[in-house]
mmCIF file of C-alpha atoms in Angstrom:
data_model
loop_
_atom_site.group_PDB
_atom_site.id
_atom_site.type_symbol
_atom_site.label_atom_id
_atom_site.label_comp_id
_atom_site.label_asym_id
_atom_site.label_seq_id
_atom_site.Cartn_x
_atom_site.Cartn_y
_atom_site.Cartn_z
ATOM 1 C CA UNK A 31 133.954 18.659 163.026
ATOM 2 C CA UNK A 32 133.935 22.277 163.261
ATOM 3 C CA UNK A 33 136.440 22.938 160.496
ATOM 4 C CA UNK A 34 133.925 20.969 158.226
ATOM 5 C CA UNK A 35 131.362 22.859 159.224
ATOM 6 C CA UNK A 36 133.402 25.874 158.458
ATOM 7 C CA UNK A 37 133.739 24.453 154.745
ATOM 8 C CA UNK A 38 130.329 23.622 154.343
ATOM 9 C CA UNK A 39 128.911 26.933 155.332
ATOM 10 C CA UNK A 40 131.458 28.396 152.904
ATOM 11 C CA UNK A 41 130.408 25.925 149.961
ATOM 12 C CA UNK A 42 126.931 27.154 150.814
ATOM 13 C CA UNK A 43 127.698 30.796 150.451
ATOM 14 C CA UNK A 44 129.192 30.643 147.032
ATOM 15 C CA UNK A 45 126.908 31.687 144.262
ATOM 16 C CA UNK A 46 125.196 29.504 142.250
ATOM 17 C CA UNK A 47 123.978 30.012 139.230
ATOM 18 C CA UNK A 48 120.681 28.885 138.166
ATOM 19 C CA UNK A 49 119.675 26.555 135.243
ATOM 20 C CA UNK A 50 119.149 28.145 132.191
ATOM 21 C CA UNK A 51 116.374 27.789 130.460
ATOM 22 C CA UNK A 52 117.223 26.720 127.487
ATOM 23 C CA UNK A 53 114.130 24.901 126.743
ATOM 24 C CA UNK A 54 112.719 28.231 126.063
ATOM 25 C CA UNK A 55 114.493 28.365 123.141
ATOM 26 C CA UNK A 56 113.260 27.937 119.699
ATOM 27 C CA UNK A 57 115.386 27.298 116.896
ATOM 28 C CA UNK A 58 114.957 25.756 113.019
ATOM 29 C CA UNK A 59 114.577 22.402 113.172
ATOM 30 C CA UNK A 60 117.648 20.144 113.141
ATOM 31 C CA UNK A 61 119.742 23.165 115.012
ATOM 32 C CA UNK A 62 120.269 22.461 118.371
ATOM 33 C CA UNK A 63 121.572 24.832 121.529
ATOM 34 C CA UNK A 64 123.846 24.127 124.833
ATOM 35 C CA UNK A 65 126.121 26.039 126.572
ATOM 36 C CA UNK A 66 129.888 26.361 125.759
ATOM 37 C CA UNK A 67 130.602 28.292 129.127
ATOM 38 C CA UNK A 68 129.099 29.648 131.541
ATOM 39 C CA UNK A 69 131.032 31.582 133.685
ATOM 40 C CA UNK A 70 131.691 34.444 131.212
ATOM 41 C CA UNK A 71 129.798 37.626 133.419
ATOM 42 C CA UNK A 72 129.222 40.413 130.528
ATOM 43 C CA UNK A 73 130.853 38.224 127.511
ATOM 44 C CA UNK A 74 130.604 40.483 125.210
ATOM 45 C CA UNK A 75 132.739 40.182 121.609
ATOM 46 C CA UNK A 76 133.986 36.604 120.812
ATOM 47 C CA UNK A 77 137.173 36.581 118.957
ATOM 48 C CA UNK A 78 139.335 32.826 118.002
ATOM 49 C CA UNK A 79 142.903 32.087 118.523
ATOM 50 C CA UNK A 80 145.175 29.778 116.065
ATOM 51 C CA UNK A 81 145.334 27.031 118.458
ATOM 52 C CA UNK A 82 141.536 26.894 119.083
ATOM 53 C CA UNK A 83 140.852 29.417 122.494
ATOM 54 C CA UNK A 84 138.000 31.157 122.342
ATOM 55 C CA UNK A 85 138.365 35.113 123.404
ATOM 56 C CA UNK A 86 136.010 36.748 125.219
ATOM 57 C CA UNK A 87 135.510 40.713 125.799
ATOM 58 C CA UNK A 88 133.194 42.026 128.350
ATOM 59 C CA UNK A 89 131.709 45.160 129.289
ATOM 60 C CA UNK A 90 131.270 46.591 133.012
ATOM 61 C CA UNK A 91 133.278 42.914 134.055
ATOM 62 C CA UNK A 92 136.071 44.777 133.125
ATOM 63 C CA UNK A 93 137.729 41.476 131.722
ATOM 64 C CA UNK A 94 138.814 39.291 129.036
ATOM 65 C CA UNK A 95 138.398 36.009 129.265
ATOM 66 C CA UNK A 96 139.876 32.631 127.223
ATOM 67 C CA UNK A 97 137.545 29.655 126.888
ATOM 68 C CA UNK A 98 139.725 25.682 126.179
ATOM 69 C CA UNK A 99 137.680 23.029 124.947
ATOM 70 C CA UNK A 100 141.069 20.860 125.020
ATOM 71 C CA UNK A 101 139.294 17.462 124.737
ATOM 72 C CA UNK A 102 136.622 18.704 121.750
ATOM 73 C CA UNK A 103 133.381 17.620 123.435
ATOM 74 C CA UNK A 104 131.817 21.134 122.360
ATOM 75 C CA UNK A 105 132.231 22.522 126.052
ATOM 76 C CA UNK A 106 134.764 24.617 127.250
ATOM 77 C CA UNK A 107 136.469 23.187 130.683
ATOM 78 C CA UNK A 108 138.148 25.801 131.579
ATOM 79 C CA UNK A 109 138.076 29.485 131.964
ATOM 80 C CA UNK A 110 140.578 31.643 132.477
ATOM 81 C CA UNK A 111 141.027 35.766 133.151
ATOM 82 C CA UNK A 112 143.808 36.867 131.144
ATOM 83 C CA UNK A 113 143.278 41.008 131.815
ATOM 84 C CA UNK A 114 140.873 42.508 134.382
ATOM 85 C CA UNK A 115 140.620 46.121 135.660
ATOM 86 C CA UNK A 116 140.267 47.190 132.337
ATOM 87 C CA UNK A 117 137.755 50.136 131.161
ATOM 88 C CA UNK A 118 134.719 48.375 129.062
ATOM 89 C CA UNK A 119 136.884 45.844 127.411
ATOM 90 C CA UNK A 120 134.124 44.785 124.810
ATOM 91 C CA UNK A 121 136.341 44.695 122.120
ATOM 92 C CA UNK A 122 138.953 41.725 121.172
ATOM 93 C CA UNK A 123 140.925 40.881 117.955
ATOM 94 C CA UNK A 124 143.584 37.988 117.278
ATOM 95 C CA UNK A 125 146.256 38.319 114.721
ATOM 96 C CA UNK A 126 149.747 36.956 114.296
ATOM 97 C CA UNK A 127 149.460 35.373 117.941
ATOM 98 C CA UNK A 128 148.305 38.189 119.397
ATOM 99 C CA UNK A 129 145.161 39.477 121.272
ATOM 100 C CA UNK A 130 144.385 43.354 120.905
ATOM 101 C CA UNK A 131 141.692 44.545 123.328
ATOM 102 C CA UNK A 132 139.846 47.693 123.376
ATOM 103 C CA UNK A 133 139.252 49.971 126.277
ATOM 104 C CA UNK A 134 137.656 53.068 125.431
ATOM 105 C CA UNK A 135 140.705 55.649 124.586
ATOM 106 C CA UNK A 136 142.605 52.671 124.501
ATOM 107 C CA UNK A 137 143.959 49.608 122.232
ATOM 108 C CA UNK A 138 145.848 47.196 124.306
ATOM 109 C CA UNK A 139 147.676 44.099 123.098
ATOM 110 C CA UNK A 140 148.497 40.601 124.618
ATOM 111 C CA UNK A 141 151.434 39.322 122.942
ATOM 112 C CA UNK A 142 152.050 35.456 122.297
ATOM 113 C CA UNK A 143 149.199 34.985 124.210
ATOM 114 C CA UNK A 144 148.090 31.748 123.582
ATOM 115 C CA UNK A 145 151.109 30.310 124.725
ATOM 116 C CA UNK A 146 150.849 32.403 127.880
ATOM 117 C CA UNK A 147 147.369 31.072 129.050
ATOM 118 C CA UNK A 148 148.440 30.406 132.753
ATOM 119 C CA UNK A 149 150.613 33.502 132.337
ATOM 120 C CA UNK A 150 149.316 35.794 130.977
ATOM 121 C CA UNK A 151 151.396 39.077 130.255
ATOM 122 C CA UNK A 152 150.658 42.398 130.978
ATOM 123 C CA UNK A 153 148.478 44.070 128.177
ATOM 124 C CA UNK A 154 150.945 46.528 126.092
ATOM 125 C CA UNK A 155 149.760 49.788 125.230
ATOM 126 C CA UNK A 156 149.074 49.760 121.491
ATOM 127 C CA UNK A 157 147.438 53.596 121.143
ATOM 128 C CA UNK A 158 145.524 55.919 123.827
ATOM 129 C CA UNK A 159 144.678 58.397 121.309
ATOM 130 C CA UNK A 160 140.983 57.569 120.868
ATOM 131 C CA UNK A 161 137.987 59.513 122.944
ATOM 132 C CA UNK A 162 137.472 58.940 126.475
ATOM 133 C CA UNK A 163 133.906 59.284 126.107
ATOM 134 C CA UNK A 164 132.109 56.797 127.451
ATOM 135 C CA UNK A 165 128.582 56.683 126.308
ATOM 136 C CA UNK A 166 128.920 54.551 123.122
ATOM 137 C CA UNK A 167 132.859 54.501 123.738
ATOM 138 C CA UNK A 168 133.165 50.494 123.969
ATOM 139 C CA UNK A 169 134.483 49.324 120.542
ATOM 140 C CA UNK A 170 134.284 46.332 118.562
ATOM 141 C CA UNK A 171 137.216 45.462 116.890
ATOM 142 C CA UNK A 172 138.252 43.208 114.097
ATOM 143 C CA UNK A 173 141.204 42.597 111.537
ATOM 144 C CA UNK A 174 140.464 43.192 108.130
ATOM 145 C CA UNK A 175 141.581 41.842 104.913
ATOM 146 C CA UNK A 176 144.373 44.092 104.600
ATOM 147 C CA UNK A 177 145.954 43.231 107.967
ATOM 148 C CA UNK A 178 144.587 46.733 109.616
ATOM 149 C CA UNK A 179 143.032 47.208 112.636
ATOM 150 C CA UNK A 180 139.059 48.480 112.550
ATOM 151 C CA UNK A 181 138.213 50.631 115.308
ATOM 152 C CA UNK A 182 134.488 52.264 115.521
ATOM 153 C CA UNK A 183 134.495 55.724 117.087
ATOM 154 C CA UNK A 184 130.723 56.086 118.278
ATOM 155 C CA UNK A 185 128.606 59.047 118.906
ATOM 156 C CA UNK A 186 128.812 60.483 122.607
ATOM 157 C CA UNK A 187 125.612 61.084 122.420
ATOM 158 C CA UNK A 188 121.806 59.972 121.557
ATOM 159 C CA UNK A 189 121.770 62.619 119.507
ATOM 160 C CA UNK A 190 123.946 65.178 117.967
ATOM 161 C CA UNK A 191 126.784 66.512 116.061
ATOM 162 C CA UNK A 192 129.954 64.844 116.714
ATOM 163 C CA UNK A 193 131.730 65.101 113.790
ATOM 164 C CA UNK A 194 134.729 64.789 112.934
ATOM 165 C CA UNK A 195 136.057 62.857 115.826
ATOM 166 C CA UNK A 196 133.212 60.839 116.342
ATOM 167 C CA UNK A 197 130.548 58.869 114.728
ATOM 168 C CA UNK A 198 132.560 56.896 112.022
ATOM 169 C CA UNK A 199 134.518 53.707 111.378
ATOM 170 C CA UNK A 200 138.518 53.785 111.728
ATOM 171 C CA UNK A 201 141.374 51.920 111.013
ATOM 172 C CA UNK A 202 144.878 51.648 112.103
ATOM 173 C CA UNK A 203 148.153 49.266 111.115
ATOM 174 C CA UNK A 204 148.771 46.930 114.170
ATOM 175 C CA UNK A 205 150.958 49.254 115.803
ATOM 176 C CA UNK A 206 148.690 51.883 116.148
ATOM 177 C CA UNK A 207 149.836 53.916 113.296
ATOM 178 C CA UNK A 208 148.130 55.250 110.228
ATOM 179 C CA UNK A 209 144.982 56.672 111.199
ATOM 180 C CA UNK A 210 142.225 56.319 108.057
ATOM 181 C CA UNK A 211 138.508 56.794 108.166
ATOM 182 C CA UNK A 212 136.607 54.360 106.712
ATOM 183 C CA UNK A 213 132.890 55.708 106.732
ATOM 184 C CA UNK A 214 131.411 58.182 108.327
ATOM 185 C CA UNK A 215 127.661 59.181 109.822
ATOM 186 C CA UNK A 216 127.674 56.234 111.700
ATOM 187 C CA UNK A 217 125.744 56.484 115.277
ATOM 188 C CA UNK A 218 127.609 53.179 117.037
ATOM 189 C CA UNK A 219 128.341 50.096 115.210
ATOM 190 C CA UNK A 220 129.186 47.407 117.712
ATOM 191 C CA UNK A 221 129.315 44.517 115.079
ATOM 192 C CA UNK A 222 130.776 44.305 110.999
ATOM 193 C CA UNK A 223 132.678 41.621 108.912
ATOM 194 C CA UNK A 224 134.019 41.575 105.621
ATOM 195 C CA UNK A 225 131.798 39.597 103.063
ATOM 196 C CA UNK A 226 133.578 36.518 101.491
ATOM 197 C CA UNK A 227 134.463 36.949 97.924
ATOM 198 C CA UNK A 228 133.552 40.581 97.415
ATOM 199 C CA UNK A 229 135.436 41.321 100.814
ATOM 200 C CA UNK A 230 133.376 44.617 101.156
ATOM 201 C CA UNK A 231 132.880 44.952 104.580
ATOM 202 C CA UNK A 232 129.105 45.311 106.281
ATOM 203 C CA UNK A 233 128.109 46.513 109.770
ATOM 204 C CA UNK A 234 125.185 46.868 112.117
ATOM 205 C CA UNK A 235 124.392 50.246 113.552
ATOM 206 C CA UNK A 236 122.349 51.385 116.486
ATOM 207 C CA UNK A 237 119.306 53.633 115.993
ATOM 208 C CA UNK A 238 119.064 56.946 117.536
ATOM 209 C CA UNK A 239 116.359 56.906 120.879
ATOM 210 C CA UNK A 240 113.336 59.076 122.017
ATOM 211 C CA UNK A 241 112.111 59.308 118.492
ATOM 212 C CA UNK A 242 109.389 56.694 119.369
ATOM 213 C CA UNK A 243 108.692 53.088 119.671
ATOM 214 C CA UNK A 244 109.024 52.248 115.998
ATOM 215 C CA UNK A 245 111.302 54.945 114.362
ATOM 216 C CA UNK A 246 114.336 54.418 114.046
ATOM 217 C CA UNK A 247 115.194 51.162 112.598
ATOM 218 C CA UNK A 248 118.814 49.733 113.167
ATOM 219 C CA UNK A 249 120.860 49.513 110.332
ATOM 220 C CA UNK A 250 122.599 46.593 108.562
ATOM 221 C CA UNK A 251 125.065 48.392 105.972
ATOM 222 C CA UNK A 252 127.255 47.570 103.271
ATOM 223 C CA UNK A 253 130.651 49.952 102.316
ATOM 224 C CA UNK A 254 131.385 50.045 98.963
ATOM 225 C CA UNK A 255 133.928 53.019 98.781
ATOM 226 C CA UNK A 256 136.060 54.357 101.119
ATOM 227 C CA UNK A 257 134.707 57.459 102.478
ATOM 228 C CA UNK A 258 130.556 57.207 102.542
ATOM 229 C CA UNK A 259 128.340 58.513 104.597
ATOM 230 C CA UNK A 260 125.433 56.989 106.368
ATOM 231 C CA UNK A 261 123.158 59.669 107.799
ATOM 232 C CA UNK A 262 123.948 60.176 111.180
ATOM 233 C CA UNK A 263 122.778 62.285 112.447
ATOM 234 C CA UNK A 264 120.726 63.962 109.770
ATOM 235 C CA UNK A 265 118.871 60.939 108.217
ATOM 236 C CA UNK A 266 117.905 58.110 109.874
ATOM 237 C CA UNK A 267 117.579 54.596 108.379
ATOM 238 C CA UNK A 268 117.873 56.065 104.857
ATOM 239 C CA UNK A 269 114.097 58.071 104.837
ATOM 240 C CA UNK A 270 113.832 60.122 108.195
ATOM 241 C CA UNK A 271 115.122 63.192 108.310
ATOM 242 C CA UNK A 272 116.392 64.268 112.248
ATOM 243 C CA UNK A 273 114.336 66.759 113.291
ATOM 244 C CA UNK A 274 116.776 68.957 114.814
ATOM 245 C CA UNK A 275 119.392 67.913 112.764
ATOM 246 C CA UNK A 276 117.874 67.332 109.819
ATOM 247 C CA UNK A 277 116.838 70.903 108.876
ATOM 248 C CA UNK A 278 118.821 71.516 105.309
ATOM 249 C CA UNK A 279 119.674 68.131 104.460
ATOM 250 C CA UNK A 280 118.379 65.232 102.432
ATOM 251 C CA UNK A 281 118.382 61.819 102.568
ATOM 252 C CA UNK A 282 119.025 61.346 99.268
ATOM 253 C CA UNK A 283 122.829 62.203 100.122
ATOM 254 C CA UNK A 284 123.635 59.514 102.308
ATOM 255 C CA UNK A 285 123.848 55.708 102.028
ATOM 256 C CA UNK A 286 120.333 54.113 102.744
ATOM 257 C CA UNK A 287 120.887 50.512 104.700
ATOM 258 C CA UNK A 288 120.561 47.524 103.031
ATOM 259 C CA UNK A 289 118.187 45.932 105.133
ATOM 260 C CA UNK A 290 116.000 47.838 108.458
ATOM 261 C CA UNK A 291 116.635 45.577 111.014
ATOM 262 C CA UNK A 292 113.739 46.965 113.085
ATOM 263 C CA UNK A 293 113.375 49.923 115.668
ATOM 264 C CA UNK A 294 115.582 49.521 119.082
ATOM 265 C CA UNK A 295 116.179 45.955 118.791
ATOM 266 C CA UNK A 296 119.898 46.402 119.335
ATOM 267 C CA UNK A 297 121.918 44.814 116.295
ATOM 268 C CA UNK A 298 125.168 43.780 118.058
ATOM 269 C CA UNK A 299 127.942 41.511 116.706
ATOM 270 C CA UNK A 300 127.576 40.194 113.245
ATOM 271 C CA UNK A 301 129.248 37.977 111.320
ATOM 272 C CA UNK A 302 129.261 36.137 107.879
ATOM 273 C CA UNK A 303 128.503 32.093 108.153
ATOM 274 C CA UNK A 304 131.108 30.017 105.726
ATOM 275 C CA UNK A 305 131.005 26.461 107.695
ATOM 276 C CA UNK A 306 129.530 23.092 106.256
ATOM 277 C CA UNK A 307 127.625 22.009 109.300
ATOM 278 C CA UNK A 308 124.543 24.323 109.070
ATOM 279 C CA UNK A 309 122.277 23.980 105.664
ATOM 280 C CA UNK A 310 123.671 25.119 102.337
ATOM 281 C CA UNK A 311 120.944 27.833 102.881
ATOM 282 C CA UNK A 312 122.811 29.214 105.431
ATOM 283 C CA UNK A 313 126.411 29.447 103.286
ATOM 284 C CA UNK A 314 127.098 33.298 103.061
ATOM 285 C CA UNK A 315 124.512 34.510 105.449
ATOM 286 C CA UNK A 316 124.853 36.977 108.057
ATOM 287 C CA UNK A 317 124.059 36.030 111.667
ATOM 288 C CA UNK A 318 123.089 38.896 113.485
ATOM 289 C CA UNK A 319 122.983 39.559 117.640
ATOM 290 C CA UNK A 320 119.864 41.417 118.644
ATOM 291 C CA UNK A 321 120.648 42.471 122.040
ATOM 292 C CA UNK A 322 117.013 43.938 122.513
ATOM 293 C CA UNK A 323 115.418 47.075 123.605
ATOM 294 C CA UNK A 324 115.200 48.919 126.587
ATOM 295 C CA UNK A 325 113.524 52.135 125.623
ATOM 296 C CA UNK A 326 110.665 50.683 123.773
ATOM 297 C CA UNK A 327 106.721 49.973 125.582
ATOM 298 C CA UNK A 328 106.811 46.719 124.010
ATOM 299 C CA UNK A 329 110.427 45.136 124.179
ATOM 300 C CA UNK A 330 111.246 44.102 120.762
ATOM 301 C CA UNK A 331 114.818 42.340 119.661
ATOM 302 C CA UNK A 332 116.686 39.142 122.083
ATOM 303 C CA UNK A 333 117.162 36.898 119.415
ATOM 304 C CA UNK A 334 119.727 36.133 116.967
ATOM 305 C CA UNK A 335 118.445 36.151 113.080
ATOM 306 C CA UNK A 336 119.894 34.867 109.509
ATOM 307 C CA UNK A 337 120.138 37.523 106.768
ATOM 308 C CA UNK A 338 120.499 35.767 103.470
ATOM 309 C CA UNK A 339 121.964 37.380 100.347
ATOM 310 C CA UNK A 340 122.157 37.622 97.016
ATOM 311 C CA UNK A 341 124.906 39.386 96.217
ATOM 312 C CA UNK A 342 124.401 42.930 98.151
ATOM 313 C CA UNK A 343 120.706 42.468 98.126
ATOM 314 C CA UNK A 344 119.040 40.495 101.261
ATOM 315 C CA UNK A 345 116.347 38.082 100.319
ATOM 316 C CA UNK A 346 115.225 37.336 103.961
ATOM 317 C CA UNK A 347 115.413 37.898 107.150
ATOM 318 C CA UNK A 348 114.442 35.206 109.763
ATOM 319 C CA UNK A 349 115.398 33.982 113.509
ATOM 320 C CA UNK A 350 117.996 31.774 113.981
ATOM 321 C CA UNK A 351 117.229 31.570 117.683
ATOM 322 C CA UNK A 352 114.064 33.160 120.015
ATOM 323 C CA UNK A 353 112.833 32.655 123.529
ATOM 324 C CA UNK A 354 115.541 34.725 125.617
ATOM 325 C CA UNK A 355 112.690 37.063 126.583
ATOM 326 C CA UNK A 356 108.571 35.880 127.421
ATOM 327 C CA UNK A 357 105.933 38.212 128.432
ATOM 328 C CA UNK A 358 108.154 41.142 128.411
ATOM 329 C CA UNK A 359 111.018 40.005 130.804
ATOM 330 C CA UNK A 360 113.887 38.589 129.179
ATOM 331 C CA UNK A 361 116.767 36.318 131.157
ATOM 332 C CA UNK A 362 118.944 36.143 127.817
ATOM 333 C CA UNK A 363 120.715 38.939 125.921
ATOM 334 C CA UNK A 364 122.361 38.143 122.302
ATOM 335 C CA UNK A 365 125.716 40.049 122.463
ATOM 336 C CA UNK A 366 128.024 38.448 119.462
ATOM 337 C CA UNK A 367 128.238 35.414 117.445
ATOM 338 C CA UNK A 368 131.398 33.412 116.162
ATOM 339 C CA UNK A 369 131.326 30.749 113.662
ATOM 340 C CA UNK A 370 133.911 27.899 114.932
ATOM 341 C CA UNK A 371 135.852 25.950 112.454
ATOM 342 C CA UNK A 372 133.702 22.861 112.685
ATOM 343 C CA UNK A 373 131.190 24.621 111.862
ATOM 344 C CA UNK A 374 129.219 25.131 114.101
ATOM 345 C CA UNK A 375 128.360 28.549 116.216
ATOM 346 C CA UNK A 376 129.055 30.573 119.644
ATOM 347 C CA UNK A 377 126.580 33.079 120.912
ATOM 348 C CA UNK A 378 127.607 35.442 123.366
ATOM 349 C CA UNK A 379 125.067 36.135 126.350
ATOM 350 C CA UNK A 380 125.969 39.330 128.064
ATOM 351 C CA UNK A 381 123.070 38.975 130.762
ATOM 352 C CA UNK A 382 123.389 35.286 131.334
ATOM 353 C CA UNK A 383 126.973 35.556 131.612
ATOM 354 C CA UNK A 384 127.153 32.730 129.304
ATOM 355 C CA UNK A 385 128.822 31.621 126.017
ATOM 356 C CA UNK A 386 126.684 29.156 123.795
ATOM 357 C CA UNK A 387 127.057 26.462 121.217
ATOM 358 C CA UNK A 388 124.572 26.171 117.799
ATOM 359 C CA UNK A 389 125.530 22.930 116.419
ATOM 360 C CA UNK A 390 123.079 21.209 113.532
ATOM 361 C CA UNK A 391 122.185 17.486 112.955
ATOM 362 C CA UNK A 392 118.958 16.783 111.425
#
């Protein structure tokens, strides 16, 4: 009697998370929302495997997590830790059966690792040459069309003058070789994808702060050339000049955004929408994470939104999902999104802990 006792008052003691309210949650009609996972604490960047597991970074967690939906019901049964202890691992990338995770100064890799689920081996050094900073040091990462590595390199800073070590976009060969800059004046991008067919790649990027509730916007950018220049941090959002960096420069010499995504709303992960499920509306869109403010009187951002283009022009902008924050307290925070092969979509929830699924049937 007393040892069940014992177990019951442990069983009571665990944590248990609350219902979500996902009833809160508006979406277009015919799109529907549940959860994939929800013990994911910080997921952060969402990256897939060949065989189907889902990859999760996180941020303070300090792991990276891999998400099985062996029986294909749409929810992931099992969870697993693959790495922990590691600093800020936000960032994750799969290639050629391998996971590479970022962890500030560091690119780590997890070889075969799919295969290794259960046993999982130690993550293998792939570079510790980047900055140790921490403010804006995690890094999304992502494979590009030419097989290299993309590595951001944020500002250490709100505001200043990091060049030429920080505030740009990197990339490296697999091994952590070849060092190239891709762009430059870039404050911290923490989400970019290659467009389909023009394979130019875009990115979101974080407005500076203490400018003012509405100024800066975030940035959703296009690179056409190797080599440009965004602003940071003399212009801001292609028409605001810094005004203590600013002094001497013009706008006029740096690439404006394509689209102002709207002051502090926190454009996260991005990425370009190819499936069949959703609308033919939605072919060749952009989903883009708004992980929302936290320096603004009003909050503005948690909420995940559809850019359509034409070509390298956007046409609209409108919300995919709404409702993770009411009446100026929020319980949901967008942190990446991930187009499955079926079509349908993961949203990362860094605050929830949780991993959700878009699916549409009209």
């Amino acid at each position: 009697m007393r040892l069940l006792l014992s177990l019951l008052l442990v069983v009571l003691s665990l944590p248990v998370q609350a219902a979500l309210p996902l009833d809160r949650l508006t979406l277009p009609p015919g799109f529907h929302i549940a959860v994939y996972a929800d013990q994911v604490p910080n997921a952060r960047e969402i990256a897939l495997g060949a065989k189907g597991t889902v990859f999760v970074g996180s941020n303070s967690a300090g792991k990276v997590y891999a998400l099985t939906d062996a029986n294909g019901d749409g929810v992931a049964e099992k969870t697993r830790v693959i790495a922990s202890g590691l600093q800020l691992p936000v960032g994750v990338a799969f290639k050629g059966g391998d996971l590479y995770v970022s962890a500030v100064s560091r690119i780590y890799v997890l070889r075969d690792i799919e295969n290794h689920l259960d046993d999982p081996p130690k993550p293998a050094l792939v570079t510790d040459k980047l900055p140790t900073e921490t403010h804006h040091g995690w890094k999304f990462i992502a494979f590009g069309p030419d097989g290299k590595l993309y590595v951001p390199i944020g500002a250490p800073c709100n505001i200043c003058d990091p060049a030429p070590a920080h505030g740009k976009l990197i990339r490296m060969n697999p091994d952590g070789s070849g060092w190239e800059d891709v762009a430059r004046g870039i404050r911290n991008t923490v989400g970019f994808d290659w467009q389909p067919g023009s394979k130019r790649l875009w990115f979101t990027d974080n407005g500076r702060d203490l400018l003012g509730d509405d100024v800066p916007s975030d940035e959703l950018n296009e690179i056409t050339r190797p080599g440009e220049h965004f602003g940071y941090p003399y212009c801001h959002q292609g028409d605001i000049l810094d005004p203590e960096f600013g002094k001497g420069h013009s706008c006029k010499d740096y690439v404006p955004p394509v689209l102002k995504l709207g002051a502090h709303v926190a454009s996260l992960g991005m990425r370009f929408y190819e499936g069949k499920q959703f609308p033919a509306s939605y072919k060749g869109a952009i989903i883009v994470a708004e992980h929302g403010s936290w320096n603004r009187t009003k909050k503005s951002g948690y909420r995940v939104m559809t850019a359509r283009l034409n070509g390298s022009k956007v046409v609209s902008y409108e919300p995919l999902i709404t409702g993770f924050e009411q009446d100026e307290s929020a319980w949901g925070r967008p942190a990446d999104v991930q187009p499955l092969p079926d079509g349908s979509l993961l949203v990362s929830d860094d605050l929830a802990g949780v991993v959700y699924r878009v699916t549409y049937k009209p």
